[in-house]
Each structure stands twice: as structure tokens, then as C-alpha cells.
GROMACS .gro file of C-alpha atoms in nm:
model
  432
    1ALA     CA    1  -4.740  10.278   2.765
    2ILE     CA    2  -5.073  10.429   2.858
    3SER     CA    3  -5.133  10.167   3.126
    4GLU     CA    4  -4.784  10.080   3.239
    5TRP     CA    5  -4.817   9.998   3.610
    6GLN     CA    6  -5.036   9.790   3.835
    7LEU     CA    7  -5.077   9.843   4.207
    8LEU     CA    8  -5.063   9.523   4.416
    9LYS     CA    9  -5.083   9.471   4.788
   10GLY     CA   10  -4.768   9.330   4.942
   11TYR     CA   11  -4.749   9.225   5.306
   12ASN     CA   12  -4.985   9.329   5.590
   13ALA     CA   13  -5.166   9.567   5.359
   14GLU     CA   14  -5.527   9.475   5.436
   15TRP     CA   15  -5.568   9.798   5.631
   16ILE     CA   16  -5.452  10.017   5.340
   17ASP     CA   17  -5.722  10.159   5.112
   18THR     CA   18  -5.604  10.111   4.754
   19THR     CA   19  -5.943  10.135   4.583
   20THR     CA   20  -6.048  10.495   4.640
   21ASN     CA   21  -5.955  10.706   4.334
   22ILE     CA   22  -5.725  10.431   4.210
   23THR     CA   23  -5.794  10.254   3.882
   24ALA     CA   24  -5.681   9.907   3.788
   25ASP     CA   25  -5.403  10.037   3.562
   26LEU     CA   26  -5.187  10.335   3.639
   27PRO     CA   27  -5.045  10.537   3.350
   28VAL     CA   28  -4.703  10.686   3.406
   29GLY     CA   29  -4.728  11.009   3.599
   30THR     CA   30  -5.052  10.918   3.777
   31LEU     CA   31  -5.083  11.067   4.125
   32THR     CA   32  -5.197  10.782   4.345
   33THR     CA   33  -5.351  10.834   4.685
   34VAL     CA   34  -5.315  10.563   4.953
   35LYS     CA   35  -5.463  10.593   5.299
   36PRO     CA   36  -5.565  10.374   5.594
   37GLN     CA   37  -5.916  10.241   5.601
   38GLU     CA   38  -5.945  10.308   5.974
   39ALA     CA   39  -5.770  10.457   6.271
   40ASN     CA   40  -5.483  10.245   6.398
   41PRO     CA   41  -5.629  10.008   6.660
   42TYR     CA   42  -5.281   9.907   6.781
   43ASN     CA   43  -5.083  10.096   7.043
   44LYS     CA   44  -4.775  10.073   6.824
   45GLU     CA   45  -4.692  10.180   6.473
   46ARG     CA   46  -4.815   9.946   6.202
   47ARG     CA   47  -4.684   9.909   5.855
   48GLY     CA   48  -4.770   9.740   5.529
   49THR     CA   49  -4.621   9.718   5.183
   50LEU     CA   50  -4.756   9.802   4.839
   51VAL     CA   51  -4.601   9.676   4.520
   52PHE     CA   52  -4.603   9.861   4.186
   53ARG     CA   53  -4.549   9.614   3.904
   54ASN     CA   54  -4.468   9.696   3.543
   55VAL     CA   55  -4.739   9.562   3.314
   56GLN     CA   56  -4.508   9.499   3.021
   57ARG     CA   57  -4.231   9.353   3.230
   58PRO     CA   58  -4.378   9.200   3.549
   59SER     CA   59  -4.030   9.129   3.685
   60ILE     CA   60  -3.983   9.504   3.728
   61MET     CA   61  -4.136   9.604   4.061
   62GLN     CA   62  -4.112   9.886   4.315
   63THR     CA   63  -4.209   9.849   4.679
   64LEU     CA   64  -4.373  10.123   4.884
   65ILE     CA   65  -4.377  10.089   5.264
   66VAL     CA   66  -4.679  10.253   5.425
   67THR     CA   67  -4.675  10.328   5.800
   68GLN     CA   68  -4.943  10.448   6.038
   69LYS     CA   69  -4.873  10.605   6.374
   70ALA     CA   70  -4.961  10.417   6.691
   71GLY     CA   71  -5.308  10.443   6.834
   72ALA     CA   72  -5.384  10.546   7.188
   73ALA     CA   73  -5.451  10.194   7.313
   74THR     CA   74  -5.469   9.838   7.189
   75ASN     CA   75  -5.823   9.721   7.121
   76VAL     CA   76  -5.730   9.433   6.893
   77ASN     CA   77  -5.734   9.068   6.989
   78ILE     CA   78  -5.793   8.726   6.847
   79GLY     CA   79  -6.119   8.619   7.001
   80LYS     CA   80  -6.219   8.277   7.122
   81LEU     CA   81  -6.230   7.991   6.878
   82SER     CA   82  -6.522   7.768   6.792
   83ALA     CA   83  -6.573   7.450   6.593
   84LYS     CA   84  -6.793   7.490   6.287
   85ASP     CA   85  -6.917   7.133   6.333
   86ALA     CA   86  -7.030   7.186   6.691
   87ALA     CA   87  -7.204   6.850   6.702
   88THR     CA   88  -6.876   6.665   6.650
   89TYR     CA   89  -6.617   6.895   6.809
   90GLN     CA   90  -6.609   7.133   7.101
   91ILE     CA   91  -6.370   7.414   7.186
   92VAL     CA   92  -6.320   7.441   7.563
   93SER     CA   93  -6.194   7.777   7.687
   94ARG     CA   94  -6.024   7.862   8.012
   95PRO     CA   95  -6.249   8.099   8.210
   96THR     CA   96  -6.110   8.441   8.296
   97ASP     CA   97  -6.293   8.469   8.629
   98GLY     CA   98  -6.035   8.263   8.817
   99THR     CA   99  -6.239   7.943   8.836
  100THR     CA  100  -6.066   7.610   8.792
  101ASN     CA  101  -6.047   7.454   8.446
  102ASN     CA  102  -5.869   7.127   8.380
  103VAL     CA  103  -5.804   7.168   8.010
  104GLY     CA  104  -5.736   7.537   7.951
  105THR     CA  105  -5.371   7.628   8.002
  106THR     CA  106  -5.387   8.008   7.991
  107GLU     CA  107  -5.649   8.274   7.929
  108LYS     CA  108  -5.519   8.282   7.570
  109ALA     CA  109  -5.565   7.911   7.509
  110ASP     CA  110  -5.856   7.699   7.391
  111THR     CA  111  -5.860   7.320   7.377
  112LEU     CA  112  -6.003   7.117   7.090
  113MET     CA  113  -6.209   6.831   7.234
  114LEU     CA  114  -6.499   6.598   7.166
  115PRO     CA  115  -6.834   6.695   7.321
  116GLY     CA  116  -6.870   6.365   7.509
  117GLY     CA  117  -7.238   6.419   7.585
  118GLY     CA  118  -7.174   6.721   7.805
  119ALA     CA  119  -6.846   6.593   7.952
  120PRO     CA  120  -6.579   6.688   7.695
  121THR     CA  121  -6.311   6.430   7.620
  122PHE     CA  122  -5.980   6.446   7.438
  123LEU     CA  123  -5.965   6.344   7.075
  124ALA     CA  124  -5.937   5.971   7.010
  125ASN     CA  125  -5.631   5.816   6.847
  126ASP     CA  126  -5.815   5.807   6.512
  127PRO     CA  127  -5.718   6.025   6.214
  128TYR     CA  128  -5.915   6.350   6.169
  129ASN     CA  129  -5.952   6.540   5.843
  130ASP     CA  130  -6.026   6.907   5.784
  131ILE     CA  131  -6.162   7.009   6.123
  132GLU     CA  132  -6.281   7.365   6.060
  133ILE     CA  133  -6.213   7.617   6.334
  134GLU     CA  134  -6.381   7.957   6.324
  135VAL     CA  135  -6.209   8.265   6.465
  136ASP     CA  136  -6.390   8.554   6.631
  137SER     CA  137  -6.163   8.845   6.535
  138THR     CA  138  -6.256   9.192   6.661
  139ALA     CA  139  -6.074   9.415   6.412
  140THR     CA  140  -6.208   9.458   6.061
  141THR     CA  141  -5.866   9.474   5.898
  142GLN     CA  142  -5.672   9.240   6.125
  143GLU     CA  143  -5.446   8.987   5.957
  144TRP     CA  144  -5.319   8.685   6.142
  145SER     CA  145  -5.107   8.381   6.073
  146LEU     CA  146  -5.066   8.027   6.205
  147SER     CA  147  -4.769   7.837   6.343
  148VAL     CA  148  -4.725   7.477   6.454
  149ASP     CA  149  -4.421   7.352   6.643
  150ARG     CA  150  -4.182   7.158   6.421
  151ILE     CA  151  -4.224   6.842   6.630
  152ASP     CA  152  -4.603   6.870   6.638
  153SER     CA  153  -4.611   6.929   6.262
  154THR     CA  154  -4.540   6.560   6.208
  155TRP     CA  155  -4.902   6.487   6.309
  156ILE     CA  156  -5.079   6.825   6.291
  157LYS     CA  157  -5.140   6.961   5.941
  158ILE     CA  158  -5.295   7.297   5.855
  159THR     CA  159  -5.495   7.217   5.543
  160ASP     CA  160  -5.652   7.560   5.495
  161GLY     CA  161  -5.533   7.876   5.662
  162PRO     CA  162  -5.502   8.252   5.635
  163VAL     CA  163  -5.348   8.416   5.329
  164LEU     CA  164  -5.184   8.753   5.281
  165ASN     CA  165  -5.402   9.063   5.274
  166LYS     CA  166  -5.722   8.884   5.351
  167GLN     CA  167  -5.942   8.898   5.656
  168CYS     CA  168  -5.945   8.529   5.740
  169LYS     CA  169  -6.215   8.402   5.973
  170ALA     CA  170  -6.145   8.027   5.982
  171PHE     CA  171  -5.886   7.758   5.925
  172LYS     CA  172  -5.883   7.380   5.886
  173VAL     CA  173  -5.662   7.125   6.061
  174SER     CA  174  -5.606   6.752   6.010
  175LEU     CA  175  -5.451   6.498   6.250
  176THR     CA  176  -5.287   6.166   6.174
  177ALA     CA  177  -5.374   5.849   6.365
  178ASN     CA  178  -5.186   5.806   6.692
  179ASP     CA  179  -5.040   5.458   6.749
  180SER     CA  180  -4.824   5.575   7.039
  181ILE     CA  181  -4.898   5.746   7.370
  182ARG     CA  182  -5.118   6.050   7.433
  183ARG     CA  183  -4.970   6.356   7.265
  184THR     CA  184  -5.027   6.729   7.294
  185GLY     CA  185  -4.967   6.993   7.030
  186THR     CA  186  -5.037   7.363   6.998
  187ILE     CA  187  -5.150   7.570   6.703
  188ARG     CA  188  -5.078   7.938   6.756
  189LEU     CA  189  -5.274   8.212   6.584
  190TYR     CA  190  -5.086   8.539   6.600
  191ASP     CA  191  -5.137   8.889   6.469
  192ARG     CA  192  -4.903   8.977   6.182
  193GLN     CA  193  -4.867   9.332   6.309
  194ASP     CA  194  -4.805   9.235   6.672
  195GLU     CA  195  -4.707   8.878   6.764
  196THR     CA  196  -4.785   8.943   7.131
  197ILE     CA  197  -5.149   8.931   7.024
  198TYR     CA  198  -5.220   8.562   6.985
  199ARG     CA  199  -5.444   8.273   7.078
  200ASP     CA  200  -5.343   7.909   7.115
  201LEU     CA  201  -5.544   7.606   7.015
  202VAL     CA  202  -5.429   7.309   7.224
  203VAL     CA  203  -5.483   6.970   7.062
  204VAL     CA  204  -5.468   6.661   7.286
  205GLN     CA  205  -5.497   6.326   7.112
  206GLU     CA  206  -5.526   6.003   7.303
  207GLY     CA  207  -5.286   5.724   7.214
  208ALA     CA  208  -5.327   5.359   7.145
  209ALA     CA  209  -5.350   5.120   7.439
  210VAL     CA  210  -5.005   5.090   7.596
  211THR     CA  211  -4.850   4.746   7.559
  212ALA     CA  212  -4.526   4.609   7.698
  213THR     CA  213  -4.332   4.281   7.686
  214LEU     CA  214  -4.011   4.179   7.859
  215ALA     CA  215  -3.768   3.921   7.727
  216THR     CA  216  -3.398   3.840   7.735
  217ALA     CA  217  -3.233   4.075   7.487
  218ASP     CA  218  -3.150   3.946   7.141
  219GLY     CA  219  -2.786   3.844   7.112
  220TYR     CA  220  -2.739   3.816   7.488
  221THR     CA  221  -2.670   3.469   7.628
  222PRO     CA  222  -2.670   3.430   8.009
  223GLY     CA  223  -2.366   3.248   8.146
  224ALA     CA  224  -2.349   2.933   8.352
  225GLY     CA  225  -2.548   2.939   8.673
  226PHE     CA  226  -2.814   3.182   8.552
  227VAL     CA  227  -3.181   3.104   8.547
  228ALA     CA  228  -3.299   3.314   8.255
  229LEU     CA  229  -3.574   3.572   8.272
  230ALA     CA  230  -3.915   3.405   8.286
  231GLN     CA  231  -4.270   3.520   8.330
  232GLY     CA  232  -4.417   3.464   8.672
  233ALA     CA  233  -4.779   3.426   8.773
  234ASP     CA  234  -4.896   3.688   8.522
  235THR     CA  235  -4.765   3.921   8.251
  236GLU     CA  236  -4.669   4.183   8.510
  237HIS     CA  237  -4.432   3.962   8.711
  238TYR     CA  238  -4.101   3.810   8.602
  239THR     CA  239  -3.813   3.626   8.768
  240VAL     CA  240  -3.440   3.599   8.701
  241THR     CA  241  -3.165   3.426   8.901
  242PHE     CA  242  -2.798   3.528   8.914
  243PRO     CA  243  -2.500   3.311   9.015
  244LYS     CA  244  -2.298   3.421   9.318
  245GLU     CA  245  -2.028   3.599   9.112
  246ASN     CA  246  -2.005   3.972   9.034
  247TYR     CA  247  -2.212   4.084   8.736
  248THR     CA  248  -2.180   4.461   8.751
  249LYS     CA  249  -1.963   4.478   8.439
  250GLU     CA  250  -2.158   4.209   8.253
  251PRO     CA  251  -2.519   4.283   8.349
  252TYR     CA  252  -2.819   4.082   8.245
  253ARG     CA  253  -2.979   4.244   7.939
  254ILE     CA  254  -3.358   4.259   7.903
  255LYS     CA  255  -3.541   4.391   7.599
  256LEU     CA  256  -3.846   4.606   7.673
  257THR     CA  257  -4.084   4.632   7.376
  258THR     CA  258  -4.347   4.902   7.425
  259ASN     CA  259  -4.531   5.186   7.260
  260GLY     CA  260  -4.555   5.382   7.584
  261THR     CA  261  -4.343   5.577   7.826
  262TRP     CA  262  -4.150   5.385   8.092
  263ARG     CA  263  -3.963   5.451   8.415
  264ILE     CA  264  -3.725   5.233   8.618
  265HIS     CA  265  -3.771   5.277   8.991
  266ASP     CA  266  -3.437   5.364   9.149
  267VAL     CA  267  -3.312   5.073   9.362
  268ALA     CA  268  -3.099   5.324   9.554
  269ASP     CA  269  -3.414   5.388   9.754
  270THR     CA  270  -3.448   5.023   9.855
  271GLU     CA  271  -3.283   4.776  10.089
  272TYR     CA  272  -3.122   4.605   9.786
  273ARG     CA  273  -2.910   4.909   9.693
  274ASN     CA  274  -2.584   4.755   9.817
  275TRP     CA  275  -2.590   4.467   9.571
  276LEU     CA  276  -2.853   4.532   9.300
  277ASP     CA  277  -2.865   4.792   9.022
  278ALA     CA  278  -3.095   4.852   8.722
  279TYR     CA  279  -3.084   5.111   8.444
  280SER     CA  280  -3.106   5.163   8.068
  281LEU     CA  281  -2.849   5.305   7.827
  282ASN     CA  282  -2.929   5.576   7.575
  283LYS     CA  283  -2.767   5.616   7.233
  284LEU     CA  284  -2.468   5.787   7.397
  285ASP     CA  285  -2.420   5.490   7.634
  286ARG     CA  286  -2.527   5.705   7.926
  287ARG     CA  287  -2.744   5.562   8.198
  288VAL     CA  288  -3.107   5.676   8.195
  289MET     CA  289  -3.398   5.579   8.414
  290SER     CA  290  -3.689   5.670   8.186
  291GLY     CA  291  -3.783   5.698   7.822
  292THR     CA  292  -4.040   5.628   7.553
  293GLY     CA  293  -4.064   5.324   7.329
  294ASP     CA  294  -3.840   5.018   7.309
  295ALA     CA  295  -3.538   4.998   7.537
  296ILE     CA  296  -3.273   4.764   7.677
  297ILE     CA  297  -3.285   4.730   8.056
  298GLU     CA  298  -2.964   4.617   8.226
  299ILE     CA  299  -2.961   4.455   8.571
  300GLY     CA  300  -2.630   4.413   8.755
  301THR     CA  301  -2.541   4.249   9.085
  302THR     CA  302  -2.234   4.246   9.304
  303ALA     CA  303  -2.076   3.921   9.420
  304ASN     CA  304  -2.248   3.738   9.704
  305ASP     CA  305  -1.984   3.599   9.938
  306SER     CA  306  -2.236   3.525  10.210
  307ALA     CA  307  -2.411   3.195  10.271
  308SER     CA  308  -2.753   3.365  10.249
  309VAL     CA  309  -2.948   3.386   9.923
  310ARG     CA  310  -3.031   3.746   9.836
  311THR     CA  311  -3.362   3.855   9.688
  312GLY     CA  312  -3.469   4.191   9.551
  313ASN     CA  313  -3.705   4.352   9.305
  314VAL     CA  314  -3.659   4.572   9.001
  315ILE     CA  315  -3.979   4.768   8.939
  316LEU     CA  316  -4.060   4.914   8.600
  317THR     CA  317  -4.361   5.134   8.528
  318VAL     CA  318  -4.483   5.136   8.167
  319GLY     CA  319  -4.775   5.369   8.104
  320ASP     CA  320  -4.994   5.313   8.409
  321THR     CA  321  -4.888   4.951   8.464
  322GLU     CA  322  -4.621   4.838   8.708
  323TYR     CA  323  -4.396   4.542   8.619
  324THR     CA  324  -4.189   4.360   8.880
  325ILE     CA  325  -3.873   4.158   8.809
  326ALA     CA  326  -3.789   3.942   9.112
  327VAL     CA  327  -3.410   3.902   9.127
  328THR     CA  328  -3.249   3.612   9.315
  329LYS     CA  329  -2.876   3.615   9.392
  330LEU     CA  330  -2.737   3.271   9.477
  331SER     CA  331  -2.521   3.229   9.787
  332THR     CA  332  -2.173   3.101   9.860
  333THR     CA  333  -2.116   2.773  10.047
  334PRO     CA  334  -2.128   2.848  10.422
  335VAL     CA  335  -1.796   2.832  10.611
  336ILE     CA  336  -1.684   2.905  10.964
  337THR     CA  337  -1.329   2.901  11.097
  338LEU     CA  338  -1.156   2.998  11.422
  339ASP     CA  339  -0.871   3.247  11.406
  340ASP     CA  340  -0.631   3.095  11.663
  341SER     CA  341  -0.427   3.414  11.702
  342HIS     CA  342  -0.618   3.481  12.024
  343VAL     CA  343  -0.625   3.129  12.170
  344THR     CA  344  -0.416   2.814  12.159
  345GLY     CA  345  -0.559   2.478  12.071
  346ASN     CA  346  -0.918   2.595  12.077
  347HIS     CA  347  -0.886   2.616  12.457
  348ILE     CA  348  -0.921   2.904  12.701
  349ASP     CA  349  -0.818   2.896  13.068
  350PHE     CA  350  -0.986   3.152  13.290
  351ALA     CA  351  -0.869   3.257  13.632
  352SER     CA  352  -1.109   3.212  13.921
  353ALA     CA  353  -1.181   3.584  13.925
  354ALA     CA  354  -1.418   3.734  13.668
  355SER     CA  355  -1.235   3.754  13.338
  356ALA     CA  356  -1.288   3.760  12.960
  357GLN     CA  357  -1.119   3.657  12.636
  358GLY     CA  358  -1.179   3.759  12.272
  359VAL     CA  359  -1.205   3.489  12.006
  360ARG     CA  360  -1.227   3.571  11.637
  361PHE     CA  361  -1.464   3.365  11.423
  362ILE     CA  362  -1.451   3.400  11.044
  363THR     CA  363  -1.775   3.309  10.871
  364ASN     CA  364  -2.000   3.411  10.582
  365ASP     CA  365  -2.320   3.292  10.744
  366ASN     CA  366  -2.560   3.365  11.025
  367TRP     CA  367  -2.475   3.196  11.353
  368LYS     CA  368  -2.589   3.128  11.710
  369VAL     CA  369  -2.373   3.078  12.017
  370THR     CA  370  -2.459   2.873  12.328
  371ALA     CA  371  -2.262   2.729  12.619
  372VAL     CA  372  -2.330   2.407  12.814
  373ASN     CA  373  -2.144   2.261  13.110
  374GLY     CA  374  -1.887   1.989  13.060
  375VAL     CA  375  -1.644   1.897  12.786
  376GLY     CA  376  -1.570   1.585  12.588
  377ALA     CA  377  -1.742   1.277  12.723
  378GLY     CA  378  -1.867   1.479  13.021
  379VAL     CA  379  -2.065   1.732  12.824
  380THR     CA  380  -2.416   1.793  12.952
  381ALA     CA  381  -2.729   1.967  12.833
  382ASP     CA  382  -2.714   2.207  13.125
  383ALA     CA  383  -2.660   2.570  13.026
  384ALA     CA  384  -2.329   2.712  13.140
  385ASP     CA  385  -2.482   3.030  13.279
  386TRP     CA  386  -2.146   3.141  13.421
  387LEU     CA  387  -2.038   3.223  13.064
  388SER     CA  388  -2.177   3.512  12.860
  389PHE     CA  389  -2.105   3.652  12.511
  390SER     CA  390  -2.080   3.997  12.357
  391ASN     CA  391  -1.932   4.175  12.056
  392ALA     CA  392  -1.577   4.278  12.145
  393SER     CA  393  -1.623   4.602  11.951
  394ASP     CA  394  -1.941   4.697  12.138
  395ALA     CA  395  -1.857   4.949  12.407
  396THR     CA  396  -2.184   4.873  12.589
  397ASP     CA  397  -2.085   4.506  12.627
  398ALA     CA  398  -2.445   4.404  12.552
  399ALA     CA  399  -2.501   4.029  12.572
  400ILE     CA  400  -2.566   3.844  12.245
  401THR     CA  401  -2.663   3.493  12.148
  402ALA     CA  402  -2.647   3.522  11.768
  403GLY     CA  403  -2.493   3.723  11.489
  404SER     CA  404  -2.402   3.736  11.122
  405GLY     CA  405  -2.062   3.726  10.956
  406SER     CA  406  -1.720   3.742  11.112
  407MET     CA  407  -1.672   3.882  11.460
  408VAL     CA  408  -1.435   3.897  11.755
  409LEU     CA  409  -1.656   3.731  12.013
  410LYS     CA  410  -1.593   3.833  12.371
  411ILE     CA  411  -1.638   3.535  12.607
  412SER     CA  412  -1.679   3.644  12.969
  413ALA     CA  413  -1.653   3.408  13.269
  414ALA     CA  414  -1.811   3.500  13.600
  415ALA     CA  415  -1.602   3.466  13.919
  416GLN     CA  416  -1.586   3.115  14.067
  417THR     CA  417  -1.774   3.139  14.402
  418GLU     CA  418  -1.948   2.804  14.418
  419THR     CA  419  -1.753   2.672  14.725
  420GLY     CA  420  -1.645   2.865  15.033
  421GLY     CA  421  -1.817   3.189  14.931
  422VAL     CA  422  -1.489   3.351  14.832
  423ALA     CA  423  -1.344   3.351  14.485
  424GLY     CA  424  -1.076   3.087  14.455
  425ALA     CA  425  -1.135   2.949  14.805
  426GLY     CA  426  -1.119   2.584  14.720
  427ALA     CA  427  -1.390   2.592  14.451
  428PRO     CA  428  -1.349   2.313  14.197
  429ALA     CA  429  -1.263   2.390  13.839
  430ARG     CA  430  -1.553   2.408  13.595
  431SER     CA  431  -1.557   2.367  13.222
  432ALA     CA  432  -1.790   2.423  12.929
   0.00000   0.00000   0.00000
């Protein structure tokens, strides 16, 4: 055929001159001249492809790779970005002079914001359509492309972007409405010849107002003795009461319904750590202390064998709001018994000299100890100051008048010196 071939640009071929001395159709045997339009502005070799396609049979093609040696230095970049509709949108750039900037992340990043009357603000949670961003590119034949992270692409859409072999100077982006928490995405513009030449457009979109509710989980029925979760004085305070038994393996289940991020404060840092625990379970049944969106919060307690009611707090932060669940752990009936392995008949006989005897009390409650003179019908209200008390396991023998729980109580009697001035010299017996 007289005109059998067509010359097409393939990939990264904007810099290749295919118009000088080249006609639209190339007869067989035509000597075609291809050359760069300019000196290589990159400090590394660049390459592009040309495609020769058969006119009669377009499926028949031949590819020619064209390379150009590296230039002396790189003088190519992707310049700062700007919003075409400057009245509605503003691109905030990080300064390169070392001054502080709260929105720029690197010198190669710009942030898409709203002007805010001179005080730029992040985008609202509304949908945005076809925001046009202009690109200040320095090279006349530079080609660049766009990428959006796979996760961010669920809400960031490039509606108009660069195409092959064309000097693109702008692109358009649309955002979906945000009914969750604030989110951040990045659109990267990168040079097709050298991906280390890039510029990022950071997009921060505010979320909907964070809401949260707490309720007993569906399908969970508290056992006997529980006082179910209930709201307290306001929507940020709740109460729940546990029976005295152990509920570490069968914790109380609370459903958190929220559109925000949440965090359970670790009770290991509190005074309740020995009996109270709170956590959430992920899909792998592993304990987690933070997350986003709905969750099941589990609260467990150990058994309370003491006669004192225990109280503690589980604190949950959702968004910027703190929620407190006041946990009450019921007590066991108070008991106190005397272990008579140390004494006989609840009676101790002391010698006239200073002496002491240990007595073991078994109790689950707080207690006080006092001594008064006399026994039986002769008991008085007078303090028996010749007796003193201490913890038998305390090496310092410090005097005590109260305690908590079981103890071997050391009862010490002072020497009997009331008559005659000498211990045992005719002094009468005394009792308490």
C-alpha cells in the first residue's frame, strides 16, 4: 500500500518530536526521523515509546523505544498546586523557610482547605464535586500521573486527570459525604519518568458529629443479683451493680453504638485493678482497648469475699467525650471467728512479768480492738492501759487499734507492779 503505516505515540512520548519531516501516513520504506524536542532536563536517562500501526490491519503494530541520555542535573519538579475556584477553595502549602505550619506535612505537600475568611479550615463533611486543581509544572514536556491510596479511593474520586502523551495542567477531584469521623487522604502527583519527583495533595474532611450510646448488649441477660446498666445523672454517666460472686469468665456485656473512635482507659492504672477489668473483643476474640465504630464492651469482676462493698469506675472516651461507668461490687456477709489453736476457752493467763500472746482472728471485715478492765459482771468502762496490741508479723511491734481482714493479733501485758513496787510482790491479779 502507498500509505501502509501510521506513527502513534506510545508511553511517555510527549518529549519526542514526531512532527518534523513526518507525514500522517508512512509508505513502506520511508525514512523517519525522530528526535527529542529539548535537552533532557532529568539527571537520569529517560525513555518513551513510539508505535507503528498498520493502516490496513490495525492489530499489526511495532513498538520503538526511544531513549535520551541523562542531563547534567535535575531541573524538573511538580510545582505548587492551586484551586481554580479560589473563592471557594484554598491550597495551603508548607513553607520551605523552616517556619511552623500546622497543615503542611512536608515541603512536597499541599493541603486542600476552605478559605474560612482568612483562617483556612478543613473541608466540611458535605459531598464535593469536581474540585479543579491547577498544577504549576516547570518542564514543557513533563508528563505526570495521579495515585490515590486504595483505602482513600472509597471517598476520593479523580473525575478528570492526566492522559498519556499530553502536558496536563489540571485535574478534578470529588469527595463523598462523610458520616463518620474526620478522615485524611492523599492524592499523589508523580512524574512518569521519575517517581521521586512528586507532590502530594492532602485532603482532610471533617466528620459528622460524634454520637455514642451505651446499653446492655442484645442477647445478654444479667443473672440474679445484678442491677443492670442504667444511665446516671446525664448521658455521660452510667451505673451497674455486680453480685459478690466471680464474673471474670461471664463478664457483663455492654453495647457501644457510635460513629466515632473510642478508647477504654486501662483499669490496670487504677486502684481497682485487683478486682475490676474492662476490654473489648475484636473479630478474632482478642482483647482490644480501642477502635472505631460499634463495639461490645465487657466488664468483669473477681469475687468479693470481704464485708466491704467495692466501687470503681470504667472510663471510656468516645471522640472527645468521656463516659464513666460506675461499677459497684456487692459484699459478703461480715463474719469474725477466733482460731482457738493459740488459746484455750477464749482465755489467756499472763504471768506477772511482762509477757505477750498471739491470738488469730479470722474475719472478712474491718475491725477495731479495745481493752477495758474487768470481766463478766465486773466489767468497767475504764481502759485497760496495761494491755496493748500489735500485728504479730510486724517486726517493729508498732501498736495498733484497728485493722482489716484476718490477723494474728499480738496481745502484750505490761508487768504487774501496782503493789509493793516489785513485779509479783503481792500485787493482786487484774483482768480485762
